[in-house]
Amino acid sequence: MSLLEQLNDKQAEAASCVDHHLRIIAGAGSGKTRVVTTRIAYLIDELHVYPNKILAITFTNKAAKEMKERVENILGDVASAVQISTIHSFCVRLLREDILEIGYPRNFTILDSDDQKSILKDAYKQMKIDVKSYSYGSMLSYISGNKTNFIDPNVAKMNAGPWAGEQIKADVYAFYQKRLQEMFALDFDDLLIFAHHILRDYEEVRRKWQRRFKYIHVDEFQDVDNLQYAIIKMLVKEDSYLCVVGDPDQTIYTWRGAQVDIIMNFDKDFPNAKTVILNQNYRSTQQILNGANALIKNNRNRIDKDLFTEIEGDSKIVHFTAMDGDNEPVWVAGKIKTLHHAGINYKDIAILYRSNYLSRGLEKALLDAHIPYRIYGGVRFYDRAEIKDALSYLRLLAPKSEDDPKELFKNLAVKRVINSPKRGIGAKTLELIETQAGHDQTNMYDVLKHYEIGKGKARASIQEFVRVIEECRALVDTISIDQLMERIMEESGYLAMLDEEKEIERKENIKELINDIADYVESNPDGSLQDYLQEISLYTDKEQTQQGDFVQLMTIHAAKGLEFDNVFVYSLCEGIFPNEKSVGEGGQEALEEERRLAYVAFTRAKKQLFLSDSYGYSYILDKIKTTSRFISEIPEEYLEDVGAKPRNSFAGDVDTFSGADFLSMNQRSRSFSTGERHQDDMIQHAPQDFVDNSSKTVEKPKKKGKIRKGDLVNHASFGDGVVIKMEGELAVIAFDQKFGIRKIMVTHPSLTKK
Ligand SMILES: Nc1ncnc2c1ncn2[C@@H]1O[C@H](COP(=O)(O)OP(=O)(O)OP(=O)(O)O)[C@@H](O)[C@H]1O
Ligand SMILES: [Mg+2]
């Protein structure tokens, strides 16, 4: 079968349209991504375009990997020369080649959020700023907001006007920028900003990159922001072709600057662009698709589409309301067991949720039911403390580069590992080392090397530290990177420390990292230590590459573009999904974004879709939960209720309530959730009745006491979250999607236990 025969007429028309700019606007599952991959294969296989002339930009590393695999399945090895990457990886590639133009070394460092915070810490200390007044998170978003809008620290200072608070923020921004420049370090925003700057101002470079690609593709174009679009536009020259695909109903990143207008107005920027609209969905059954279509129609600010599917299915969308928050994940786990017994693989099941913290209850239920699962985008492998320590050690071994003689990036690494394992270096001494380094115009490691630091034992352990680093450094060209890592971990005493502290999991992580480096060495035999360090600084989807039969858990944002046979959407309660903020102050626009998110979630399912919510008290909302409006927006003909929400009238019977009763109460539940729902009513009358009579007593939130794993907490800037792990005095907390997973000192004044 020829390539185009695997597509319908409309899709084939789009895939073979190679002499125009092209825009594909189409709903979920209509084959947009398939058109892009087939088009790439068609260009290479039938039109004999060189693979390296083709660029494809995807939204996540996982999507890039999947797209690569799809093209490789069609074409085999030649596909590896096609550049398929996220926009950030693309920019890194560009900068590694051309950043010298603006006086930066090619081996610039990419900062992660911990590094960023460490810089803020220094700024706060120097400027005597109290973190209680300016949380790191809010300061970083202030900085990011300015940077991505091209507002430099001087302008920010002017914008600050007479307000002292704004002045302070602008000063921190200036400090931060200066520090980054000194270290030749770039944060994630800078990757795009610098690439944009170079492409815009250096014509030769721009021409070179324009010449490089003749066919440029961008998937998930509805979530592109202005800066990304500016970069993409600059890659297009007179005789190259841009193909963008997207679905305005799936715009879910406006809170991060995505501009749906960009796809809508594409034909104004590229007047001769062709637009193809696809309307057949090949992913989901009719019940699922019709349910999702009905839901999204409730958004006022959208263009209607006629998406249909020919896939018939036996099952309606299943909706279950549990009696309380404990029973909801238990039901999900039970259902998954049933599916598994019926012969369905765990990996064909996904559980999607609105916010990271929601995974906690699910994890517990899955563990109890012995169901293997993986969390995607949770505490990621490369975000774990021990991995960062190990990589910091490796950074200290990096050979000197002519471009960057000072190597100030080593300061971060020294700060990270100097006391891991403990070497008795106090904050004061560290400060002295830093001052000395500033004075000598060098980095902190060089100071450790050339001066006698500390007294007695501390001095001896520093000398030993330097000796080990130097010894390993001398081996950089003789042993492989994985061996180097193994050696530095041994010799530095890091592994011994983990042994002593009985940190088995962390030790396993280090081993996994060494395995991972070995894989890298195998597939990149010529890759230098520098190359490896550069590559991993971007690679955050590590866990997603792991194979096996696992149920997949992730936030809906992370599920973008993916599909699974069976999908559970968890915790569809008013205030949770749609999120409380969007229901309240956010207004119509925020609510519509939440609905688009629900549309994305529902349309991930191919065969079966399960929606669940629960009754009972929510610590996070501090009220009794009610079923999400998104469920009542699905017409009854596509929805089957299998669980019941106890109503006031039978709250007293709850004690004797059995599983079988749940099933028999379908009707009542349905009339409750689709009938005239008065949330306020519920909140005023139901809770006491229910809580007092419930078989599972709902505990009242505790306000005081030590923070432990599993606790619900509130942070002044990030809102509510759940402690998913303790690392000494650090609590690893899952906050709302926007803030993700963060580590916070338990003693931090912004943190309170709920
Ligand atoms: N013409 C076709 N024949 C058979 N299967 C198809 C066809 N077009 C698409 N598909 C299949 O339908 C599913 C959805 O396609 P794809 O992921 O490309 O859709 P999409 O429009 O990119 O969806 P999303 O909006 O969620 O990103 C995939 O499994 C794909 O292989
Ligand atoms: Mg897609």
CSV table of N, CA and C and ligand atoms in Angstrom, one decimal, residues 32-34 219-220 283 561, ligand 2:
chain,number,residue,atom,x,y,z
A,32,LYS,N,-4.3,14.4,12.6
A,32,LYS,CA,-3.4,15.5,12.3
A,32,LYS,C,-1.9,15.1,12.4
A,33,THR,N,-1.6,14.4,13.5
A,33,THR,CA,-0.3,14.0,13.7
A,33,THR,C,0.1,12.9,12.7
A,34,ARG,N,-0.9,12.1,12.4
A,34,ARG,CA,-0.6,11.0,11.4
A,34,ARG,C,-0.4,11.7,10.0
A,219,ASP,N,3.5,20.6,15.2
A,219,ASP,CA,2.3,19.9,15.7
A,219,ASP,C,1.8,20.7,16.9
A,220,GLU,N,0.6,20.5,17.3
A,220,GLU,CA,0.0,21.2,18.5
A,220,GLU,C,0.1,22.7,18.4
A,283,ARG,N,-10.1,7.7,16.2
A,283,ARG,CA,-9.6,7.2,17.5
A,283,ARG,C,-10.7,6.6,18.4
A,561,GLY,N,-2.1,14.9,23.0
A,561,GLY,CA,-1.6,14.3,21.8
A,561,GLY,C,-1.6,12.8,21.9
B,2,MG,MG,-1.9,14.9,17.5
